[in-house]
């Protein structure tokens, strides 16, 4: 049966059939026979590289646990092999995103590392790395950490190599391929976030002098390593994983000098490789404790290289967070640090800002979408991560392939999806105007009142940047008698504070995205006369080629009454609303916007 179907598909492709009906019939046959599932299970990403290593005593630290430095070397080499599989030429590590170590690995256990390319950009690519541990005696498996590394191609002449696109095949690959563009966006603005935080007076705190404070200079460590051929990769450059391992070593010593104990590395902030190092270099590694909090400390590490009498070259910098745990595994209270004058004070303040960013990332991004609270407070320090969470949640919802057609009327379709007691719906229709023009019109929520009767008023509160905006939306009272009266017991209108994040395609084939989610603002608390509603995940995905427009919404209790009768088949209001939306797009296809299609009309300036 499989042989016949494959031959049929080969015939269809070689004949360049213009009518897709035959291929649709074949796809249906595949689905009914379960062959698609089988083929997906057998498919393997061509860039995937796996490494399994049993932890020997020579790989372990004083606690008979796998040294983090050794793990970093294994992770880097595995990811590099994956990148080179896709590029077809040598690659080097450009950066490694934050790594949070969830568990340790003991001697005798097996480390399993899986790396594969998520997306290739013009000259760089993102490689996803997942590390798990396996106990050979009990058969248990658990996750150790996850990381995303950026690799660039390198030729002896120094010229850049244009990479071929990576084409995702499975649903999971499509999600990671889409999210890779958002993660790349976060990397580019990371420095700007730090600058914004450091200019905020709230982070300029006075050092609390105590007699027990440890002088920061006591924790200073400096060590020199000679780069030998055994430390080089196959391109005769110093192996990136080796540099990270040396940096982890001096950071651990600095942390130990503060607490007079053996610390545990919990988190590594982004690694940026600023310049290459070569065989014969002397690598100078410096570390110092920047700040100590109640149960954790941040250690700054710097790697510089030189040969002969030449000046030092800055190779890499990193910031590592350590904890000290007691015999029960609970974090111990750490002594305070007394920073050095000038640069020490700067590092002290920057550590506070990085801790704020680190907690925001962990709180907003690391959690699963269903675990993130709806009303996350918005501020300038976490707006990049809220925006990432906003867009990534919509992209993951749109990538689902188990939507069920609920009803259809004149090419306007309503789909539903129920997952873990959360009901989501999707409304899909076609338009004949350009995807870019539809994107510009739909991304301005001020104009949504022109076609959506569920938007009574819309106020633009704040323009975050060119692609992110904060709105207050007021919706009218709906017929609560036929829906869920418990969601709005007062029987009053509702309002929402929404973060709207819009994204244009990063590459051809990517959709235009307009993502919406609820946030809280101290300047806009709930008011009398309005019930404050919540939106978990909503927005539009607009396809550039097919010109399909899809609207998604994870129905919270406050949103469900607006669509419940349509889902139950008692009405088709969704049809009339999105027909009006299509009419709105048609009528404004050639009309210039007052704001020049650059951003929504300017708000009344509100201090945030």
Coordinates of C-alpha atoms in Angstrom, one line a residue:
X1 CA 0.0 0.0 0.0
X2 CA 2.8 2.4 1.0
X3 CA 4.7 1.6 -2.2
X4 CA 1.7 2.3 -4.4
X5 CA 1.0 5.7 -2.7
X6 CA 4.6 6.7 -2.9
X7 CA 4.7 5.9 -6.6
X8 CA 1.5 7.9 -7.1
X9 CA 3.0 10.9 -5.4
X10 CA 6.2 10.6 -7.5
X11 CA 4.1 10.5 -10.7
X12 CA 2.1 13.6 -9.6
X13 CA 5.3 15.6 -8.9
X14 CA 7.1 14.5 -12.0
X15 CA 4.1 15.5 -14.2
X16 CA 4.0 18.9 -12.4
X17 CA 0.2 18.6 -11.9
X18 CA -1.5 22.0 -11.5
X19 CA -4.6 20.6 -9.9
X20 CA -4.0 19.8 -6.2
X21 CA -7.0 17.5 -6.0
X22 CA -5.0 14.4 -6.6
X23 CA -2.5 15.2 -3.9
X24 CA -5.3 16.0 -1.5
X25 CA -6.8 12.6 -2.2
X26 CA -3.4 11.0 -1.5
X27 CA -3.0 13.0 1.7
X28 CA -6.5 11.9 2.8
X29 CA -5.5 8.3 2.1
X30 CA -2.3 8.7 4.1
X31 CA -4.3 10.1 7.1
X32 CA -6.9 7.3 7.0
X33 CA -4.3 4.6 6.9
X34 CA -2.2 6.2 9.6
X35 CA 0.8 6.4 7.3
X36 CA 1.5 10.1 8.0
X37 CA 1.9 9.4 11.7
X38 CA 4.3 6.6 10.9
X39 CA 6.4 8.7 8.5
X40 CA 6.5 11.6 11.0
X41 CA 7.7 9.2 13.7
X42 CA 10.5 7.9 11.4
X43 CA 11.5 11.3 10.2
X44 CA 14.7 12.7 11.7
X45 CA 16.1 16.2 11.4
X46 CA 19.1 16.0 9.1
X47 CA 21.0 18.4 11.3
X48 CA 20.4 16.4 14.5
X49 CA 23.5 15.2 16.4
X50 CA 23.3 13.1 19.5
X51 CA 26.0 12.5 22.1
X52 CA 25.9 10.1 25.0
X53 CA 28.7 10.0 27.6
X54 CA 29.0 8.1 30.8
X55 CA 30.3 10.4 33.6
X56 CA 33.7 9.1 34.8
X57 CA 35.6 10.3 38.0
X58 CA 37.9 12.4 35.7
X59 CA 34.8 14.4 34.6
X60 CA 33.6 15.1 38.1
X61 CA 34.1 17.7 40.8
X62 CA 34.7 17.4 44.5
X63 CA 31.1 16.3 45.0
X64 CA 31.4 13.4 42.5
X65 CA 29.1 15.3 40.2
X66 CA 29.7 16.2 36.6
X67 CA 31.7 19.4 36.3
X68 CA 29.8 22.1 34.6
X69 CA 32.9 23.0 32.6
X70 CA 33.1 19.5 31.2
X71 CA 29.4 19.6 30.3
X72 CA 29.8 23.0 28.5
X73 CA 32.6 21.4 26.4
X74 CA 30.3 18.5 25.4
X75 CA 27.4 20.8 24.6
X76 CA 29.5 23.1 22.5
X77 CA 31.1 20.4 20.4
X78 CA 27.7 18.6 19.8
X79 CA 26.1 21.9 18.7
X80 CA 29.0 22.7 16.5
X81 CA 28.7 19.4 14.6
X82 CA 25.0 20.1 14.1
X83 CA 25.7 23.6 12.7
X84 CA 28.3 22.2 10.4
X85 CA 26.0 19.5 9.1
X86 CA 23.7 22.3 7.8
X87 CA 26.3 24.7 6.7
X88 CA 28.6 22.2 5.0
X89 CA 31.6 24.1 6.1
X90 CA 33.4 25.0 9.4
X91 CA 31.5 26.9 12.0
X92 CA 32.4 28.8 15.2
X93 CA 30.3 29.7 18.3
X94 CA 29.1 33.3 18.3
X95 CA 27.0 33.2 21.5
X96 CA 25.2 31.0 23.9
X97 CA 21.9 32.1 25.5
X98 CA 21.2 31.9 29.2
X99 CA 21.6 28.4 30.6
X100 CA 19.7 27.3 33.8
X101 CA 20.9 24.1 35.3
X102 CA 17.9 22.2 36.7
X103 CA 19.7 19.1 38.1
X104 CA 23.2 17.7 38.6
X105 CA 24.6 14.5 37.1
X106 CA 26.5 12.0 39.2
X107 CA 29.4 9.7 38.5
X108 CA 28.3 6.6 36.7
X109 CA 25.2 8.2 35.2
X110 CA 24.8 8.9 31.4
X111 CA 24.6 12.4 29.9
X112 CA 22.5 12.5 26.7
X113 CA 23.0 15.6 24.5
X114 CA 20.8 16.4 21.5
X115 CA 21.5 19.3 19.2
X116 CA 19.8 20.4 16.0
X117 CA 19.5 23.5 13.9
X118 CA 16.3 25.5 14.5
X119 CA 16.7 28.2 11.9
X120 CA 19.3 29.5 9.5
X121 CA 19.5 33.2 8.9
X122 CA 21.7 34.9 6.3
X123 CA 25.1 34.1 7.8
X124 CA 24.2 32.7 11.2
X125 CA 22.1 29.9 12.6
X126 CA 20.5 29.0 15.9
X127 CA 21.1 25.5 17.3
X128 CA 18.9 24.2 20.1
X129 CA 20.6 22.0 22.7
X130 CA 18.8 19.7 25.2
X131 CA 20.7 17.9 27.9
X132 CA 19.2 15.0 29.8
X133 CA 20.5 12.5 32.3
X134 CA 19.9 8.7 32.4
X135 CA 20.4 6.4 35.4
X136 CA 21.4 3.0 34.1
X137 CA 20.3 1.1 37.2
X138 CA 16.8 2.6 37.7
X139 CA 16.1 3.5 34.1
X140 CA 15.0 7.1 35.1
X141 CA 15.5 10.0 32.8
X142 CA 15.4 13.7 33.7
X143 CA 16.2 17.0 32.1
X144 CA 19.4 18.8 33.1
X145 CA 19.3 22.0 31.0
X146 CA 18.4 23.5 27.7
X147 CA 20.3 26.1 25.6
X148 CA 20.3 28.0 22.4
X149 CA 23.6 28.7 20.7
X150 CA 24.3 30.9 17.7
X151 CA 26.9 29.7 15.2
X152 CA 28.5 31.5 12.2
X153 CA 30.4 30.1 9.3
X154 CA 34.1 30.7 8.9
X155 CA 36.4 30.4 6.0
X156 CA 40.2 30.9 6.1
X157 CA 39.9 34.0 4.0
X158 CA 37.5 35.5 6.6
X159 CA 34.6 35.9 4.1
X160 CA 31.1 35.2 5.2
X161 CA 29.2 32.2 3.9
X162 CA 25.5 32.7 2.9
X163 CA 23.5 29.8 4.5
X164 CA 20.8 27.9 2.8
X165 CA 17.4 28.1 4.6
X166 CA 16.5 25.4 7.0
X167 CA 13.0 24.0 6.0
X168 CA 11.1 22.7 9.1
X169 CA 9.2 19.5 8.5
X170 CA 7.4 18.6 11.8
X171 CA 5.1 20.7 13.9
X172 CA 7.7 21.0 16.6
X173 CA 10.3 22.2 14.1
X174 CA 7.9 24.8 12.7
X175 CA 7.3 26.2 16.2
X176 CA 11.1 26.4 17.0
X177 CA 11.8 27.8 13.5
X178 CA 9.2 30.6 14.2
X179 CA 10.4 31.3 17.7
X180 CA 14.0 31.5 16.7
X181 CA 13.3 34.8 15.0
X182 CA 11.9 36.2 18.3
X183 CA 14.9 34.9 20.3
X184 CA 17.2 36.6 17.8
X185 CA 15.3 39.8 18.4
X186 CA 15.8 39.5 22.1
X187 CA 19.6 39.0 21.8
X188 CA 19.9 42.2 19.8
X189 CA 18.2 44.4 22.4
X190 CA 19.7 42.8 25.5
X191 CA 22.3 45.5 25.8
X192 CA 19.7 48.2 25.5
X193 CA 17.6 46.7 28.3
X194 CA 20.7 46.9 30.6
X195 CA 21.2 50.6 29.7
X196 CA 17.6 51.4 30.4
X197 CA 17.7 49.7 33.7
X198 CA 20.9 51.4 34.8
X199 CA 19.4 54.8 34.0
X200 CA 16.5 54.0 36.3
X201 CA 17.1 55.5 39.7
X202 CA 15.3 52.6 41.4
X203 CA 18.3 50.4 40.8
X204 CA 20.9 52.8 42.2
X205 CA 20.8 51.6 45.8
X206 CA 23.1 52.5 48.6
X207 CA 25.5 49.8 49.8
X208 CA 24.5 48.7 53.3
X209 CA 27.8 48.7 55.2
X210 CA 28.1 46.0 57.8
X211 CA 31.1 44.8 59.8
X212 CA 30.6 41.3 58.3
X213 CA 30.7 42.5 54.7
X214 CA 33.4 40.7 52.6
X215 CA 35.6 43.0 50.5
X216 CA 35.1 42.2 46.9
X217 CA 38.9 42.3 46.2
X218 CA 39.2 39.2 48.5
X219 CA 37.3 37.2 45.9
X220 CA 39.4 38.3 42.9
X221 CA 40.9 35.5 40.9
X222 CA 43.4 35.7 38.0
X223 CA 44.7 32.6 36.1
X224 CA 46.7 32.2 32.9
X225 CA 46.3 29.2 30.5
X226 CA 48.5 28.4 27.6
X227 CA 46.5 27.3 24.6
X228 CA 47.9 24.0 23.3
X229 CA 46.9 22.0 20.3
X230 CA 44.8 19.7 22.5
X231 CA 42.7 22.8 23.4
X232 CA 42.0 23.7 19.7
X233 CA 39.2 22.6 17.5
X234 CA 39.5 21.3 13.9
X235 CA 40.1 24.9 12.7
X236 CA 43.1 25.4 15.0
X237 CA 41.1 28.0 17.0
X238 CA 40.7 27.7 20.8
X239 CA 37.7 25.5 21.3
X240 CA 34.8 27.6 22.6
X241 CA 33.8 24.9 25.0
X242 CA 37.3 24.9 26.5
X243 CA 37.2 28.7 27.1
X244 CA 33.8 28.4 28.8
X245 CA 35.2 25.6 31.0
X246 CA 38.2 27.7 32.0
X247 CA 35.9 30.6 32.8
X248 CA 33.7 28.4 34.9
X249 CA 36.7 27.2 36.9
X250 CA 37.9 30.7 38.0
X251 CA 34.3 31.8 38.7
X252 CA 33.9 28.8 41.1
X253 CA 37.1 29.8 42.9
X254 CA 35.9 33.4 43.3
X255 CA 32.5 32.3 44.6
X256 CA 34.2 29.9 47.1
X257 CA 36.3 32.7 48.5
X258 CA 33.2 34.6 49.4
X259 CA 31.2 31.8 51.1
X260 CA 34.2 29.6 52.3
X261 CA 32.3 26.6 50.9
X262 CA 31.7 24.7 47.7
X263 CA 29.2 26.6 45.6
X264 CA 26.8 25.2 43.0
X265 CA 26.5 26.9 39.6
X266 CA 22.8 27.7 38.9
X267 CA 22.7 30.0 35.9
X268 CA 25.0 31.3 33.2
X269 CA 24.0 34.5 31.5
X270 CA 24.6 34.9 27.7
X271 CA 28.1 34.1 26.5
X272 CA 29.3 36.4 23.7
X273 CA 32.5 35.5 21.8
X274 CA 33.9 38.8 20.8
X275 CA 37.1 37.6 19.1
X276 CA 38.8 34.3 18.3
X277 CA 41.7 32.7 20.1
X278 CA 44.5 30.6 18.6
X279 CA 47.0 27.9 19.5
X280 CA 49.9 29.6 21.3
X281 CA 47.8 32.3 22.9
X282 CA 48.1 33.0 26.6
X283 CA 44.6 33.2 27.9
X284 CA 44.2 35.5 31.0
X285 CA 41.1 34.6 33.0
X286 CA 39.8 37.0 35.6
X287 CA 36.9 36.6 38.0
X288 CA 35.4 38.5 40.9
X289 CA 32.1 38.5 42.9
X290 CA 30.1 41.4 41.7
X291 CA 27.3 41.2 44.2
X292 CA 25.8 38.9 46.8
X293 CA 22.1 38.6 47.4
X294 CA 20.4 36.7 50.2
X295 CA 20.8 33.2 48.7
X296 CA 22.8 33.7 45.5
X297 CA 25.8 35.6 44.2
X298 CA 26.9 36.8 40.8
X299 CA 30.4 36.3 39.6
X300 CA 31.8 38.3 36.6
X301 CA 34.3 36.5 34.4
X302 CA 36.5 37.9 31.7
X303 CA 38.8 36.1 29.2
X304 CA 41.6 38.0 27.4
X305 CA 44.3 36.7 25.1
X306 CA 47.8 37.8 24.0
X307 CA 50.9 36.5 22.3
X308 CA 54.3 37.8 23.1
X309 CA 54.3 41.5 23.8
X310 CA 51.1 42.3 22.0
X311 CA 48.2 44.0 23.9
X312 CA 45.4 42.0 25.5
X313 CA 42.5 41.0 23.2
X314 CA 39.1 40.8 24.9
X315 CA 37.8 37.3 24.0
X316 CA 34.7 36.7 26.1
X317 CA 32.8 37.9 29.2
X318 CA 30.2 36.0 31.2
X319 CA 28.2 36.3 34.4
X320 CA 27.5 33.3 36.5
X321 CA 25.1 32.8 39.4
X322 CA 26.1 30.5 42.3
X323 CA 24.3 29.1 45.3
X324 CA 25.5 27.3 48.4
X325 CA 23.2 24.6 49.7
X326 CA 23.1 22.9 53.1
X327 CA 23.0 19.1 53.7
X328 CA 19.2 19.2 53.0
X329 CA 19.6 20.9 49.7
X330 CA 18.3 24.3 50.9
X331 CA 20.1 27.5 49.9
X332 CA 22.2 29.1 52.6
X333 CA 22.3 32.8 53.5
X334 CA 25.4 34.4 52.0
X335 CA 27.5 37.2 53.5
X336 CA 27.3 40.7 52.1
X337 CA 29.8 42.0 49.6
X338 CA 31.6 45.4 49.9
X339 CA 32.3 46.5 46.3
X340 CA 35.5 48.1 45.2
X341 CA 35.5 51.9 44.4
X342 CA 34.5 53.1 40.9
X343 CA 34.4 49.9 38.7
X344 CA 33.4 47.8 41.6
X345 CA 30.4 50.0 42.4
X346 CA 29.4 49.9 38.7
X347 CA 29.6 46.1 38.7
X348 CA 27.6 46.0 41.9
X349 CA 24.8 48.0 40.3
X350 CA 24.9 46.1 37.0
X351 CA 24.5 42.8 39.0
X352 CA 21.2 44.2 40.5
X353 CA 20.0 45.0 37.0
X354 CA 21.0 41.6 35.6
X355 CA 19.2 39.9 38.5
X356 CA 16.1 41.8 37.7
X357 CA 16.3 40.8 34.0
X358 CA 17.1 37.2 35.0
X359 CA 14.1 36.9 37.2
X360 CA 11.9 38.4 34.5
X361 CA 13.1 36.0 32.0
X362 CA 12.6 33.0 34.3
X363 CA 9.1 34.2 35.4
X364 CA 7.8 35.1 31.9
X365 CA 9.7 32.9 29.4
X366 CA 10.8 29.8 31.1
X367 CA 7.3 28.9 32.3
X368 CA 4.9 27.0 30.2
X369 CA 2.2 29.2 28.7
X370 CA -0.5 27.8 30.9
X371 CA 1.7 28.5 34.0
X372 CA 2.3 32.2 33.3
X373 CA -0.2 34.4 35.2
X374 CA -2.5 36.5 33.1
X375 CA -1.9 39.8 34.8
X376 CA 1.9 40.1 34.5
X377 CA 2.9 43.6 35.5
X378 CA 4.5 45.5 32.5
X379 CA 7.5 47.8 32.9
X380 CA 10.4 48.8 30.8
X381 CA 12.7 46.1 32.2
X382 CA 10.5 43.2 31.3
X383 CA 8.8 44.5 28.2
X384 CA 11.1 42.6 25.8
X385 CA 10.3 39.3 27.5
X386 CA 6.6 40.0 27.7
X387 CA 6.6 40.8 24.0
X388 CA 8.5 37.5 23.3
X389 CA 6.0 35.6 25.4
X390 CA 3.1 37.3 23.6
X391 CA 4.3 36.5 20.1
X392 CA 5.6 33.0 20.9
X393 CA 2.3 32.0 22.5
X394 CA 0.4 33.0 19.4
X395 CA 2.8 31.3 17.1
X396 CA 2.6 28.0 19.1
X397 CA -1.2 28.2 19.1
X398 CA -1.2 28.8 15.3
X399 CA 1.1 25.9 14.7
X400 CA -1.3 23.4 16.3
X401 CA -2.5 20.9 13.7
X402 CA -5.5 19.4 15.6
X403 CA -8.0 22.2 15.1
X404 CA -11.6 20.9 14.6
X405 CA -13.9 22.7 12.1
X406 CA -16.9 23.8 14.0
X407 CA -18.9 25.7 11.4
X408 CA -18.4 27.4 8.0
X409 CA -20.3 30.0 6.1
X410 CA -19.3 31.6 2.8
X411 CA -15.6 30.8 3.3
X412 CA -15.5 32.1 6.8
X413 CA -14.6 29.2 9.0
X414 CA -14.8 28.7 12.8
X415 CA -12.4 26.1 14.3
X416 CA -12.1 25.0 18.0
X417 CA -9.4 23.3 20.0
X418 CA -9.7 22.0 23.5
X419 CA -6.5 21.2 25.3
X420 CA -6.1 20.7 29.1
X421 CA -9.5 22.2 29.8
X422 CA -8.6 25.4 27.8
X423 CA -10.9 26.1 24.8
X424 CA -9.3 28.0 21.9
X425 CA -11.0 29.1 18.7
X426 CA -9.7 30.2 15.3
X427 CA -11.6 32.2 12.7
X428 CA -10.2 32.0 9.2
X429 CA -11.1 33.9 6.0
X430 CA -9.5 35.0 2.8
X431 CA -9.0 38.5 1.4
X432 CA -7.7 39.8 -1.9
X433 CA -5.7 42.8 -0.5
X434 CA -2.0 42.5 0.1
X435 CA -0.9 40.8 3.3
X436 CA 1.2 43.8 4.3
X437 CA -1.7 46.3 3.9
X438 CA -4.0 44.0 6.0
X439 CA -1.3 43.7 8.6
X440 CA -1.0 47.5 8.9
X441 CA -4.8 48.0 9.2
X442 CA -5.4 45.2 11.7
X443 CA -2.4 46.0 13.9
X444 CA -3.9 49.4 14.8
X445 CA -6.4 48.5 17.5
X446 CA -7.8 52.0 17.4
X447 CA -9.4 51.2 14.1
X448 CA -10.9 47.9 15.3
X449 CA -13.9 49.7 16.6
X450 CA -14.8 50.4 12.9
X451 CA -15.5 46.7 12.2
X452 CA -15.7 44.8 15.5
X453 CA -18.9 45.5 17.6
X454 CA -17.1 43.8 20.6
X455 CA -14.7 46.8 20.7
X456 CA -16.7 49.7 22.1
X457 CA -13.8 52.0 22.8
X458 CA -10.0 51.7 22.4
X459 CA -7.4 54.0 23.9
X460 CA -3.7 53.8 23.0
X461 CA -2.0 54.2 26.3
X462 CA 1.7 54.0 25.4
X463 CA 3.9 53.4 22.4
X464 CA 6.6 51.1 23.6
X465 CA 8.5 50.9 20.3
X466 CA 7.8 50.6 16.6
X467 CA 6.2 47.1 17.1
X468 CA 4.8 47.0 20.6
X469 CA 1.9 49.1 22.0
X470 CA -0.3 49.2 25.2
X471 CA -4.0 49.7 24.8
X472 CA -7.1 49.9 27.0
X473 CA -10.1 48.3 25.4
X474 CA -13.7 48.6 26.6
X475 CA -16.1 45.9 25.5
X476 CA -19.9 46.2 25.7
X477 CA -22.1 44.0 27.9
X478 CA -23.2 40.8 26.3
X479 CA -26.2 38.5 26.9
X480 CA -25.0 36.9 30.1
X481 CA -28.2 35.0 30.5
X482 CA -27.3 32.6 27.7
X483 CA -23.7 32.4 28.6
X484 CA -21.8 32.1 31.9
X485 CA -23.2 34.6 34.4
X486 CA -20.4 33.8 36.9
X487 CA -17.8 35.4 34.6
X488 CA -19.4 38.9 35.0
X489 CA -21.8 38.7 38.0
X490 CA -22.1 42.5 38.2
X491 CA -23.6 42.6 34.7
X492 CA -21.4 45.6 33.7
X493 CA -19.1 46.4 30.8
X494 CA -15.6 45.0 30.7
X495 CA -12.2 46.5 30.0
X496 CA -8.9 45.0 29.1
X497 CA -5.3 46.3 29.3
X498 CA -3.6 44.7 26.3
X499 CA 0.0 44.5 25.0
X500 CA -0.2 44.4 21.2
X501 CA 3.0 43.0 19.6
X502 CA 3.3 43.0 15.8
X503 CA 5.9 41.3 13.7
X504 CA 6.6 41.4 10.0
X505 CA 8.0 38.3 8.3
X506 CA 11.7 37.6 9.0
X507 CA 12.0 35.4 5.8
X508 CA 9.7 34.6 2.9
X509 CA 7.1 32.1 4.0
X510 CA 6.8 33.6 7.5
X511 CA 3.4 35.1 8.3
X512 CA 2.6 38.6 9.5
X513 CA 1.8 38.3 13.3
X514 CA -0.3 40.6 15.5
X515 CA -0.3 39.2 19.1
X516 CA -2.4 40.3 22.1
X517 CA -2.2 39.5 25.8
X518 CA -3.3 41.1 29.1
X519 CA -0.9 43.0 31.3
X520 CA -1.3 45.2 34.3
X521 CA -0.3 48.8 34.6
X522 CA 0.0 50.7 37.9
X523 CA -1.3 53.8 36.1
X524 CA -4.5 52.0 35.0
X525 CA -6.0 50.0 37.9
X526 CA -9.5 48.5 37.6
X527 CA -12.2 51.2 37.8
X528 CA -15.7 51.2 39.0
X529 CA -18.2 50.7 36.3
X530 CA -16.0 48.2 34.4
X531 CA -15.1 44.6 35.1
X532 CA -11.4 44.0 34.4
X533 CA -11.1 41.1 32.0
X534 CA -8.1 39.1 31.0
X535 CA -6.8 37.9 27.6
X536 CA -4.4 34.9 27.7
X537 CA -3.5 34.7 24.1
X538 CA -5.1 36.3 21.0
X539 CA -4.2 37.8 17.7
X540 CA -3.9 37.5 13.9
X541 CA -1.7 35.5 11.6
X542 CA -1.7 36.7 8.0
X543 CA -0.2 34.6 5.2
X544 CA 1.6 36.5 2.5
X545 CA 1.1 34.0 -0.4
X546 CA -2.4 32.6 0.2
X547 CA -3.7 35.9 1.9
X548 CA -5.4 33.8 4.5
X549 CA -6.2 35.7 7.7
X550 CA -6.6 33.7 10.8
X551 CA -7.8 35.1 14.2
X552 CA -6.9 33.1 17.3
X553 CA -8.1 33.4 20.9
X554 CA -7.6 31.3 24.0
X555 CA -11.0 31.8 25.5
X556 CA -10.8 33.1 29.1
X557 CA -14.0 33.3 31.2
X558 CA -14.3 36.9 30.3
X559 CA -13.9 36.2 26.5
X560 CA -16.0 33.1 26.2
X561 CA -19.5 34.7 26.4
X562 CA -18.7 36.6 23.2
X563 CA -18.2 33.4 21.2
X564 CA -20.1 30.7 23.1
X565 CA -23.3 30.9 21.1
X566 CA -21.3 30.6 17.8
X567 CA -19.4 27.5 19.1
X568 CA -22.7 26.0 20.3
X569 CA -24.2 26.5 16.8
X570 CA -26.9 28.9 18.1
X571 CA -25.7 31.9 16.0
X572 CA -23.2 32.9 13.4
X573 CA -22.2 36.3 14.7
X574 CA -18.6 35.5 13.9
X575 CA -19.5 35.4 10.3
X576 CA -21.0 38.9 10.2
X577 CA -18.1 40.3 12.2
X578 CA -15.4 39.0 10.0
X579 CA -17.3 39.8 6.8
X580 CA -17.4 43.4 8.2
X581 CA -13.7 43.1 8.8
X582 CA -13.1 42.0 5.2
X583 CA -15.2 44.9 4.0
X584 CA -13.2 47.3 6.2
X585 CA -10.0 46.0 4.6
X586 CA -11.4 46.4 1.1
X587 CA -12.6 50.0 1.7
X588 CA -9.2 51.0 3.1
X589 CA -6.9 49.1 0.8
X590 CA -5.7 52.3 -0.9
X591 CA -6.5 54.9 1.7
X592 CA -3.4 56.4 3.4
X593 CA -3.5 56.2 7.2
X594 CA -3.2 59.4 9.2
X595 CA -0.1 58.0 10.9
X596 CA 1.5 57.0 7.6
X597 CA 1.2 53.3 8.3
X598 CA 4.2 53.5 10.6
X599 CA 2.4 53.2 14.0
X600 CA -1.0 53.7 15.5
X601 CA -2.2 57.3 16.0
X602 CA -0.3 59.0 18.8
X603 CA -1.7 58.7 22.3
X604 CA -2.1 61.3 25.0
X605 CA 1.2 61.0 26.7
X606 CA 0.8 59.1 30.0
X607 CA 3.7 58.6 32.5
X608 CA 4.3 55.0 33.2

